[in-house]
Coordinates of N, CA and C in Angstrom, one line a residue:
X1 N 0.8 -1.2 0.0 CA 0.0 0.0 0.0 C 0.9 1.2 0.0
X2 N 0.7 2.2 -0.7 CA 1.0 3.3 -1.0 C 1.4 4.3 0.4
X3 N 1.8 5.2 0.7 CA 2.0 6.2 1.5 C 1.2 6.7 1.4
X4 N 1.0 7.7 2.3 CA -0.1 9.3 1.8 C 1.1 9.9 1.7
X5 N 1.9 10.2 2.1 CA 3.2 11.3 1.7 C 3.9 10.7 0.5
X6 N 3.8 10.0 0.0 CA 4.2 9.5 -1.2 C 3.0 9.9 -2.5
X7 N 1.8 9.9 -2.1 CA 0.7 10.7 -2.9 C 0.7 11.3 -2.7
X8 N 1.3 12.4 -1.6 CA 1.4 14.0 -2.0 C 2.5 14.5 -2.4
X9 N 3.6 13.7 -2.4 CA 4.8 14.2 -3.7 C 4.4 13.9 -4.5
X10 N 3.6 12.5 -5.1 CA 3.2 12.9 -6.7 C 2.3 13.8 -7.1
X11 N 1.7 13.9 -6.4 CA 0.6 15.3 -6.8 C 1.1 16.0 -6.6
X12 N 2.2 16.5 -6.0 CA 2.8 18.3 -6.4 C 3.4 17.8 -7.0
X13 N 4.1 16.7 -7.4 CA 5.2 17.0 -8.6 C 4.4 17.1 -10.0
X14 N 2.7 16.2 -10.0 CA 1.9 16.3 -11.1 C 2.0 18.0 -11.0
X15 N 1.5 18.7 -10.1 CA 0.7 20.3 -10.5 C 2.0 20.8 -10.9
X16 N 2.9 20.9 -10.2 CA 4.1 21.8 -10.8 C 4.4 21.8 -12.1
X17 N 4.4 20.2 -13.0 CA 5.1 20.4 -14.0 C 3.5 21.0 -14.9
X18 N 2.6 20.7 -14.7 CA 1.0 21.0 -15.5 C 1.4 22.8 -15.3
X19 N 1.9 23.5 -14.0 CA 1.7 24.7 -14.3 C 3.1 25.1 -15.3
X20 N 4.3 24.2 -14.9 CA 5.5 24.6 -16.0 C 5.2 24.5 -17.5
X21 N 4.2 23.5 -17.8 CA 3.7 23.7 -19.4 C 3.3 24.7 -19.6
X22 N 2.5 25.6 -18.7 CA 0.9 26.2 -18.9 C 2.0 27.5 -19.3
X23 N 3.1 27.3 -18.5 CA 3.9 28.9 -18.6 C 3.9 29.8 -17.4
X24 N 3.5 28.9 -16.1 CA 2.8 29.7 -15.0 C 4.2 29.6 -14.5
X25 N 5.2 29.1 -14.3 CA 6.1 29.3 -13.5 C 7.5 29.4 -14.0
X26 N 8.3 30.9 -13.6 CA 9.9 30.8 -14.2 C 10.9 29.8 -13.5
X27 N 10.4 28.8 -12.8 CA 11.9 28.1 -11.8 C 11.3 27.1 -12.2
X28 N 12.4 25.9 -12.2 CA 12.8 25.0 -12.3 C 13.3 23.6 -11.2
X29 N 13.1 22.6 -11.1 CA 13.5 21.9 -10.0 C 14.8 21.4 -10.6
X30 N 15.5 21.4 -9.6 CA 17.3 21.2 -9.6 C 17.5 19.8 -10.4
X31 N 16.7 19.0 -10.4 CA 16.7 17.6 -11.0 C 16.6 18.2 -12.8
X32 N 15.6 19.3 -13.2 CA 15.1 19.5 -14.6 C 16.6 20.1 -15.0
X33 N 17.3 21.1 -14.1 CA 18.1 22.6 -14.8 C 18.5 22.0 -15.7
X34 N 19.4 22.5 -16.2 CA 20.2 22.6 -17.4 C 21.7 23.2 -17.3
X35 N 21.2 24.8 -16.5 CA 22.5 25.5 -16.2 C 21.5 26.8 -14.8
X36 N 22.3 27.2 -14.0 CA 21.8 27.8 -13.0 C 21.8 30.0 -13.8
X37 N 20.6 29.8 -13.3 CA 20.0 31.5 -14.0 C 20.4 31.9 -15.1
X38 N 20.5 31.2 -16.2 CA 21.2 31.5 -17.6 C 19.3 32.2 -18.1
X39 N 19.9 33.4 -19.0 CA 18.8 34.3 -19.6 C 18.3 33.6 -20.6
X40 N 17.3 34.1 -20.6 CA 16.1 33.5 -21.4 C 14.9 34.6 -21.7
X41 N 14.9 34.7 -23.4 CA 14.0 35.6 -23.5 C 12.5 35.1 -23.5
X42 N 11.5 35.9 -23.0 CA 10.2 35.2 -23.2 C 9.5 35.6 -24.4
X43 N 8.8 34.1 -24.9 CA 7.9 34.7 -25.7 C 6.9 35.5 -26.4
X44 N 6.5 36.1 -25.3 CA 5.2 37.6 -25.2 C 5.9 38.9 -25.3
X45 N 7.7 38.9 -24.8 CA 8.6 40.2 -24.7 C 9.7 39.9 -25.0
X46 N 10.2 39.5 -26.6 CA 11.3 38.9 -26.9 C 12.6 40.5 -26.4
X47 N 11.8 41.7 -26.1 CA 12.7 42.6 -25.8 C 13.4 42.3 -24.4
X48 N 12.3 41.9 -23.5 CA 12.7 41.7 -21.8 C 13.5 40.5 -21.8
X49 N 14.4 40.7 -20.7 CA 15.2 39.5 -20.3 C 14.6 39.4 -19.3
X50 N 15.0 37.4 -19.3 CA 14.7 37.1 -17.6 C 15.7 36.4 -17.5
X51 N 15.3 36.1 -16.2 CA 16.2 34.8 -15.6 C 15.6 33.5 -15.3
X52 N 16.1 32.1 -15.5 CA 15.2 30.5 -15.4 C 15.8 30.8 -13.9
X53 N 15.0 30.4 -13.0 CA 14.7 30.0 -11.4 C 15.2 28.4 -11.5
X54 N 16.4 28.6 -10.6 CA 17.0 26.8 -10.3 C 16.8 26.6 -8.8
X55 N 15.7 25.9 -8.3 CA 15.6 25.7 -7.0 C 15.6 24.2 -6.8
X56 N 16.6 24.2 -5.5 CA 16.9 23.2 -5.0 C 15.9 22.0 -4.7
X57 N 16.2 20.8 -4.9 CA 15.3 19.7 -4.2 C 14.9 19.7 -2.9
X58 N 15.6 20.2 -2.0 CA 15.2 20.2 -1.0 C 14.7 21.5 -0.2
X59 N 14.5 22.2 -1.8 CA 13.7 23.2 -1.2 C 11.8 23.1 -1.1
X60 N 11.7 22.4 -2.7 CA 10.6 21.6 -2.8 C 10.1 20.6 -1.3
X61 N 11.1 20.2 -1.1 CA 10.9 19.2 -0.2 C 10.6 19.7 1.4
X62 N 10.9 21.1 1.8 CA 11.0 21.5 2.8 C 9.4 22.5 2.6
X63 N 9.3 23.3 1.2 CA 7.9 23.5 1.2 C 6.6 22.1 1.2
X64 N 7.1 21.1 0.7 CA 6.0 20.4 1.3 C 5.7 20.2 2.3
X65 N 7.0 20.6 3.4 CA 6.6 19.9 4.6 C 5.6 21.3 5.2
X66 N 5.7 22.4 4.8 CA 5.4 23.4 5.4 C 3.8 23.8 4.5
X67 N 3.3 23.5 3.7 CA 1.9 23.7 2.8 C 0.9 23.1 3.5
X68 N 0.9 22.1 4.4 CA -0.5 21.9 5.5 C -0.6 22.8 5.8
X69 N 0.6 23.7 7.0 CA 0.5 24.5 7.9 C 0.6 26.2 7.6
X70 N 1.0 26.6 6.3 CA 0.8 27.7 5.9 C 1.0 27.8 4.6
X71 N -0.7 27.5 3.9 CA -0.5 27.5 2.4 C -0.3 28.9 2.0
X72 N -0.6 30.1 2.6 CA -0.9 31.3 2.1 C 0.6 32.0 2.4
X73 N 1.7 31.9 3.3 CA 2.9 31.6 3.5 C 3.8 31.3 2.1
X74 N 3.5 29.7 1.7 CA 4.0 29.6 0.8 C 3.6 30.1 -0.6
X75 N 2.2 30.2 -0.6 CA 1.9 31.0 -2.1 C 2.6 32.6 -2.4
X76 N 2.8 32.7 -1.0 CA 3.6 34.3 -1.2 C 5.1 34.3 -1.4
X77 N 5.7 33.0 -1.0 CA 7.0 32.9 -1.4 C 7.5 32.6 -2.6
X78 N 6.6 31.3 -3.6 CA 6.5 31.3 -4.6 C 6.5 32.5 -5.5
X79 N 5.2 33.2 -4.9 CA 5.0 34.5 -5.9 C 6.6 35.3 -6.2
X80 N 7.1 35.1 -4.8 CA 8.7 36.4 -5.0 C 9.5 35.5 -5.1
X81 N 9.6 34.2 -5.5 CA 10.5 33.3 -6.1 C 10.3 33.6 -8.2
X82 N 8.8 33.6 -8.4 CA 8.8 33.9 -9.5 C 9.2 35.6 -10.1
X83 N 8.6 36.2 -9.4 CA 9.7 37.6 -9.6 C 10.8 37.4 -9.8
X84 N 11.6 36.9 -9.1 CA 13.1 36.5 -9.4 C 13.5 36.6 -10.8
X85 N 12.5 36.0 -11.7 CA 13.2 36.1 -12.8 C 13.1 37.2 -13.7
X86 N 12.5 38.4 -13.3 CA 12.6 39.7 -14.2 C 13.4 40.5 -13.2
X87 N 13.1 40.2 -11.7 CA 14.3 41.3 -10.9 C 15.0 40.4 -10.4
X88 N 16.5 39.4 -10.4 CA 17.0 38.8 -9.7 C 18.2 39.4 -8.5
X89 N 18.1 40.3 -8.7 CA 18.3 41.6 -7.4 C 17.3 42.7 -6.9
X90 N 16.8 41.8 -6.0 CA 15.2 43.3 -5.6 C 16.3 44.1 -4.8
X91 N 15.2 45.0 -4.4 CA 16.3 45.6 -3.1 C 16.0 45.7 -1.7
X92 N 15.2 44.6 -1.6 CA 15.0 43.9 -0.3 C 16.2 42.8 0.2
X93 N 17.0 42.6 -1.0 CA 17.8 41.5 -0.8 C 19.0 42.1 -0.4
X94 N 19.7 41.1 0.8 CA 20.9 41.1 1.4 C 21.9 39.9 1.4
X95 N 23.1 41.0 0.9 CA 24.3 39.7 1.0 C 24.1 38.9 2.3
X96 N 24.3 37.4 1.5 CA 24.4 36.0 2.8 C 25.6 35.8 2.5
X97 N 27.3 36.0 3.8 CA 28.1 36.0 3.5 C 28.8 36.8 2.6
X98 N 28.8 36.1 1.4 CA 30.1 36.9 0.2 C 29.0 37.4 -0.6
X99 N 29.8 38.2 -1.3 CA 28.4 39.2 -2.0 C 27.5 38.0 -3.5
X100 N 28.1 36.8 -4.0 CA 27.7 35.9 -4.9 C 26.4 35.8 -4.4
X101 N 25.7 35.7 -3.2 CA 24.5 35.5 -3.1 C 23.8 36.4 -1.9
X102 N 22.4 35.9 -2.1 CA 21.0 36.9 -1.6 C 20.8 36.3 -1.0
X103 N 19.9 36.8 0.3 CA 19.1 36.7 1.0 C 17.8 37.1 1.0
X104 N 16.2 36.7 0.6 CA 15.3 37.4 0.6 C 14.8 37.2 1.9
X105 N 13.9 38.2 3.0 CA 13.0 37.6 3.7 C 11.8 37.3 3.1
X106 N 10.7 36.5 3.4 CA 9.7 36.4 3.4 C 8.5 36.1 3.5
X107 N 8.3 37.1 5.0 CA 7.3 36.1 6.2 C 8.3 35.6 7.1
X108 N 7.8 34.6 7.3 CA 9.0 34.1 8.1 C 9.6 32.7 7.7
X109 N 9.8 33.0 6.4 CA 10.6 32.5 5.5 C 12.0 33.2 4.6
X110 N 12.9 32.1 4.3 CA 14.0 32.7 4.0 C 14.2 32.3 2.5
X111 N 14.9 32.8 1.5 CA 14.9 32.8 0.1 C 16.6 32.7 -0.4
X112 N 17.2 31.9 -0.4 CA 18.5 32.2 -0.8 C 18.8 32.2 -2.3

């Protein structure tokens, strides 16, 4: 017999990739990348650059564990994960350590 935590990683890994067809999301899971924030023009604004979102597996994995307990939480981090890819320096973001990387807050959640 099956898990129930085992049918709810397949069902978010179903919705995720149904919204990455649809065009609903700029990031990628670390298993799909290819190369980490390499530009990419979009189709609707071949003028605008973006950036592809490479998020970790165990970021996925640590939002599952957290989406019982605060879906509206995570919907908001998503949202400023997908920003990422037209602003990948807001200016809410702070060097973590050496200046190579960011820090976002948000909520009380953290965005590296």
């Amino acid at each position: 017999m099956r898990r129930l935590e085992d049918l709810e990683d397949e069902l978010a890994l179903a919705r995720y990739q149904l919204r990455r067809q649809l065009g609903e999301v700029t990031y990628v899971m670390q298993a799909d990348a290819r190369s980490a924030l390499t530009p990419a023009v979009t189709a609707s604004a071949r003028e605008h650059l973006t950036f592809e979102i490479v998020c970790a597996d165990e970021a996925f994995v640590a939002a599952q564990a957290f989406m019982a307990e605060d879906p509206a939480g995570l919907a908001i981090v998503s949202h400023t994960v997908d920003d990422l890819a037209s602003n990948p320096r807001p200016p809410s973001a702070f060097p973590r350590g050496s200046t190579a990387f960011l820090r976002l807050r948000v909520g009380r959640y953290r965005v590296l």
